[in-house]
Every structure is written in structure tokens, then in C-alpha cells.
mmCIF file of C-alpha atoms in Angstrom:
data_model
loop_
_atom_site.group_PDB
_atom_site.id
_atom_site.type_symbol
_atom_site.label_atom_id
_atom_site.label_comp_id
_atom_site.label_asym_id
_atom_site.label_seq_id
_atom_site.Cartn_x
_atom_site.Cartn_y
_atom_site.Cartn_z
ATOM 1 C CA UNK G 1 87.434 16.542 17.028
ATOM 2 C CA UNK G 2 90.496 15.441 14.869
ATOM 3 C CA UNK G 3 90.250 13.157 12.671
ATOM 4 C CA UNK G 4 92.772 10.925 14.604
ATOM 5 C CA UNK G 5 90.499 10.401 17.667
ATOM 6 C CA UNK G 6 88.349 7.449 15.721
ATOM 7 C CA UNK G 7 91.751 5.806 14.930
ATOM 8 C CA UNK G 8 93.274 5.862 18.397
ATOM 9 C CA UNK G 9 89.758 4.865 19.883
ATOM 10 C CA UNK G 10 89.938 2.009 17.700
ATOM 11 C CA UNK G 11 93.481 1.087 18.959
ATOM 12 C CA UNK G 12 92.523 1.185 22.338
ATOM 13 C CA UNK G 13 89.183 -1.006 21.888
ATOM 14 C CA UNK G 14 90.960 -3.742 19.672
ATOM 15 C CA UNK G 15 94.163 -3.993 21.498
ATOM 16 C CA UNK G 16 93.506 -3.667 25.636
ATOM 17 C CA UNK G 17 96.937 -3.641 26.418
ATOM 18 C CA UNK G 18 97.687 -0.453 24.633
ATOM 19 C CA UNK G 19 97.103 2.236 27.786
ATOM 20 C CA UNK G 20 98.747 5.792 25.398
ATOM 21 C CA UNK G 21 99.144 6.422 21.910
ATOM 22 C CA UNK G 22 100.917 8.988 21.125
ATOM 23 C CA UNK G 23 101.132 10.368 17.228
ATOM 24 C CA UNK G 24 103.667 13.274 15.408
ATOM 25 C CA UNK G 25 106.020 13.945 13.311
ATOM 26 C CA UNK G 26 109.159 13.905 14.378
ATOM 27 C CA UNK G 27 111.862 15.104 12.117
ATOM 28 C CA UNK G 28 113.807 11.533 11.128
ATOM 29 C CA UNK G 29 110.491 9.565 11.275
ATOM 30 C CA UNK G 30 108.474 11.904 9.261
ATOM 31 C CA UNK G 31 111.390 11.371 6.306
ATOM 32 C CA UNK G 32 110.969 7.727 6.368
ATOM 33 C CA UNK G 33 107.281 7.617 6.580
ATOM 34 C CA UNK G 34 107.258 10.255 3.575
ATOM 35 C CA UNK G 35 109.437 7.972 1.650
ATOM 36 C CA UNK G 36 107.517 5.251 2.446
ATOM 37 C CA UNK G 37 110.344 3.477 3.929
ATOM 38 C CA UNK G 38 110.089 1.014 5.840
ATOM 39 C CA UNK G 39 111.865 0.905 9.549
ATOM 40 C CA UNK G 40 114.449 -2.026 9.860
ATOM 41 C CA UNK G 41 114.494 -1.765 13.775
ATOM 42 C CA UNK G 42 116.814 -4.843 14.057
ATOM 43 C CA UNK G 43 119.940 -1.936 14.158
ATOM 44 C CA UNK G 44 120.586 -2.774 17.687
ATOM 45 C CA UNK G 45 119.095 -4.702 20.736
ATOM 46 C CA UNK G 46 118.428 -1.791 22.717
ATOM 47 C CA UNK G 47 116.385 -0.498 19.349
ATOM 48 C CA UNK G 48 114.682 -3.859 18.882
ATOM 49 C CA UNK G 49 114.013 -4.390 22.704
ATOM 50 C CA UNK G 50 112.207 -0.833 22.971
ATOM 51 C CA UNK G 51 110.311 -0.417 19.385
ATOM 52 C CA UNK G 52 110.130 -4.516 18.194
ATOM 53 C CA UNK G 53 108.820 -4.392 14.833
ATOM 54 C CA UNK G 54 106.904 -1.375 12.953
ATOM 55 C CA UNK G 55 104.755 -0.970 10.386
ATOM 56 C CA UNK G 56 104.305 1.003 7.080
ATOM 57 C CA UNK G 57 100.511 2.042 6.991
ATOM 58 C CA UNK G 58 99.018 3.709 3.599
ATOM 59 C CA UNK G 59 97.631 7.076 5.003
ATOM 60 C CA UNK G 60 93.630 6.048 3.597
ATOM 61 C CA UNK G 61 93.763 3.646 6.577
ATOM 62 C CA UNK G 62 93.429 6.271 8.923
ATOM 63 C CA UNK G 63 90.174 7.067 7.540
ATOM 64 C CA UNK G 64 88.687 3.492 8.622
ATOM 65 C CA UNK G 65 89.072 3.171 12.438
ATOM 66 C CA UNK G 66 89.260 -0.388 12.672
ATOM 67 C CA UNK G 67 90.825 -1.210 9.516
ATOM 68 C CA UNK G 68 93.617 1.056 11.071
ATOM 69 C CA UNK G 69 93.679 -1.059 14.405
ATOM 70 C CA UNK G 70 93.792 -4.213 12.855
ATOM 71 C CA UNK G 71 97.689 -3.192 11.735
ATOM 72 C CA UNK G 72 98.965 -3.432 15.546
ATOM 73 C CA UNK G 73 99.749 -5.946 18.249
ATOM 74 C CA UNK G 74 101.840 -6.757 20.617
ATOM 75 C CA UNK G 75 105.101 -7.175 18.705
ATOM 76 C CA UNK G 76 103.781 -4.046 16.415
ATOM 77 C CA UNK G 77 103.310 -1.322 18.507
ATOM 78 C CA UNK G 78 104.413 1.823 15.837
ATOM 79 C CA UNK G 79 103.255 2.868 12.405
ATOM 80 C CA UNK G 80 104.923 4.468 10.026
ATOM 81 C CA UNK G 81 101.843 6.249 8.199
ATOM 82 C CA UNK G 82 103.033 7.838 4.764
ATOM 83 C CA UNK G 83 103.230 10.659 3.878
ATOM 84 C CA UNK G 84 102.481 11.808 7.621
ATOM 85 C CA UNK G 85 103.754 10.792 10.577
ATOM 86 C CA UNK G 86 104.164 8.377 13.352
ATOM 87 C CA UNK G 87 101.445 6.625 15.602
ATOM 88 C CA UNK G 88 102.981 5.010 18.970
ATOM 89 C CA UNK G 89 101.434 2.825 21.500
ATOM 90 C CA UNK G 90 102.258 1.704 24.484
ATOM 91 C CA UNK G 91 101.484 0.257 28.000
ATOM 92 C CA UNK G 92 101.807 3.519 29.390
ATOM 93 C CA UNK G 93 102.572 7.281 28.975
ATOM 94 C CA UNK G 94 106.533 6.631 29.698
ATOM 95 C CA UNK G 95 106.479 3.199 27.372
ATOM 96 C CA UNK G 96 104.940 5.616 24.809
ATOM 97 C CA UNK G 97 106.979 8.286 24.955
ATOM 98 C CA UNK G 98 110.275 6.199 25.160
ATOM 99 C CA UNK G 99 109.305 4.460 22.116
ATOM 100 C CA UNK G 100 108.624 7.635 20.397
ATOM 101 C CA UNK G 101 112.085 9.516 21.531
ATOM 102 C CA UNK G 102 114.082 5.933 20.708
ATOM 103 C CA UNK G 103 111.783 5.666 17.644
ATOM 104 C CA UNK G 104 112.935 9.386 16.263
ATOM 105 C CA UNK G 105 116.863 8.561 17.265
ATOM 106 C CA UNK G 106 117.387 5.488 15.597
ATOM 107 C CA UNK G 107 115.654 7.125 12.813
ATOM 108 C CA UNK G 108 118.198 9.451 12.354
ATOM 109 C CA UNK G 109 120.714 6.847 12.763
ATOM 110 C CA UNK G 110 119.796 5.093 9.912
ATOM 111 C CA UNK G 111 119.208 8.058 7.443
ATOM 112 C CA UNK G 112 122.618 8.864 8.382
ATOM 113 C CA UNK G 113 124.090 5.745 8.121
ATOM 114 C CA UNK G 114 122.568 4.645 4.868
ATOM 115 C CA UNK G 115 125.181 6.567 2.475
ATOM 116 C CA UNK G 116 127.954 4.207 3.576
ATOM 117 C CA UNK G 117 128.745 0.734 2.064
ATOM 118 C CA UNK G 118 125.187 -0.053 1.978
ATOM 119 C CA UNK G 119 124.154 1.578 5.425
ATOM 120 C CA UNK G 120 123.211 -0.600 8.678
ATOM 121 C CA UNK G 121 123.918 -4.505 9.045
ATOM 122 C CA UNK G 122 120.804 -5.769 10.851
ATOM 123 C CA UNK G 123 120.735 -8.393 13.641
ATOM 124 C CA UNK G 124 121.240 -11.966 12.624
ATOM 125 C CA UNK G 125 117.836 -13.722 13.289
ATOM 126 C CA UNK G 126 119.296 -16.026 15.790
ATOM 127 C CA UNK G 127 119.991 -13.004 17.992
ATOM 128 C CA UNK G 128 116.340 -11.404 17.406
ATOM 129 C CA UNK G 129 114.958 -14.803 18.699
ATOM 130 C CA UNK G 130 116.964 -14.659 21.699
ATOM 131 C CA UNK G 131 115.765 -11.305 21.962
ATOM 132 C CA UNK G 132 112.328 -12.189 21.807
ATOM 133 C CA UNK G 133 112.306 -15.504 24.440
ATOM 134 C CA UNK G 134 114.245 -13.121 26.739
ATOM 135 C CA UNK G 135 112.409 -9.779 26.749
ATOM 136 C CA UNK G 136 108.836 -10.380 24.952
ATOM 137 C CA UNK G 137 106.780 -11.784 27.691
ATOM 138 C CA UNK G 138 104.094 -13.988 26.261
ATOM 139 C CA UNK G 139 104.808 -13.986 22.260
ATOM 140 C CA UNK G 140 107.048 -17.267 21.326
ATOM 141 C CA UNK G 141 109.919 -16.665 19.425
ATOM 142 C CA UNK G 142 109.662 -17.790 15.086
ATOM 143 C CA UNK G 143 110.754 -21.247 15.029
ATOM 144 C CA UNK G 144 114.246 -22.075 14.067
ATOM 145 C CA UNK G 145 115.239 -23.675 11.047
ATOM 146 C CA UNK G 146 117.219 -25.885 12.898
ATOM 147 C CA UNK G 147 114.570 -27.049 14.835
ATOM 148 C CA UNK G 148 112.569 -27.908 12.246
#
């Protein structure tokens, strides 16, 4: 079998939420992975509300199984694995698979969008943590500084 089977049998074991996994290379992911750059998915809420945050993952992890598994969770659910590809989870084949075509798009977005006056602005973090109380059923939002 490939070698990826250990890895994504070690996602589903350590994370029981996670019902597909789906890994490739698409085109504008596979760039940033291969430059080792991370993802700001803060471009838009729609982006945010779909993919939350991802995760740059040095390619040796895939060799350990559940060193690999430990770098996802709820509010993780895609790594970038350099100099390779893309591994996306989900709680189902169509959460999966929208991640992955959303994932691929805003990828593009951003390589395109970099050249110019310093590329993307990103969400203020005020906005993210609405995002997250609203949307991201079960994980609290980071404490405000005003709140503090």
C-alpha cells in the first residue's frame, strides 16, 4: 500500500471527527507547500469559515503516523506538507472535497495577489473571533485583549 495509508489511519484514530481525508496536489497549493509557505487563510470569511487555520508540515512527518496526526484538530483540518502536497480532512466526503476545491482557489488568489503593494490584507482579529463564536461549534474564541 502507499505510504500515505499509515498517515491517514493515524488521522482517523487520533481525531474521530475526521470521517475523509483527502490528499493531492493541486496546482496553487502544491506552489505554496513547495515554497514552504505558509497559508494565511484569514483572506476572506468565506475562506476562513471553510478551511480555518492550516498547517505547514516538514515532509519526514509523514513517515511517523502519529507524529503526523498529532499536527491536526478541529480548527486545523489541512496541511501544507513541503515539498509535496496537500492533506485535507473533513467531517465528510463533501466537507473534504469543498475544503480542498476552496483550499486550491484561494491559493491561487493569493499567489496572484502577492505582487501588488504587499499582496492580501488579512482579517482584523476582532473579525476572526466573531468568526469563530459564530461558526466554530464547540472551540471558544482567543480571548480579547480587551477583556483581559
Amino acid at each position: 500500500p502507499a505510504r500515505s495509508v499509515a498517515s491517514h489511519a493515524a488521522v482517523y484514530r487520533k481525531h474521530a471527527h475526521v470521517r475523509c481525508i483527502l490528499s493531492g496536489c493541486p496546482v496553487n497549493a502544491s506552489a505554496l507547500s513547495i515554497a514552504h509557505h505558509p497559508f494565511p487563510t484569514r483572506i476572506i470569511p468565506e475562506c476562513y469559515i471553510t478551511l480555518w487555520d492550516t498547517v505547514n508540515v516538514p515532509f519526514e512527518h509523514t513517515h511517523d503516523p502519529a507524529r503526523f496526526a498529532e499536527h491536526f484538530d478541529r480548527t486545523k483540518p489541512i496541511a501544507f506538507i513541503d515539498n509535496d502536497g496537500v492533506f485535507v480532512t473533513g467531517e465528510s466526503v463533501r466537507v473534504a472535497f469543498d475544503r480542498l476545491e476552496v483550499l486550491d482557489a484561494m491559493c491561487e488568489v493569493y499567489i496572484q495577489a502577492k505582487p501588488f503593494d504587499g499582496g492580501v490584507q488579512l482579517m482584523a482579529e476582532d473579525s476572526v473571533d466573531i468568526i469563530r463564536e459564530k461558526f466554530m461549534d464547540g472551540v471558544p474564541a482567543r480571548k480579547r485583549k480587551r477583556d483581559e
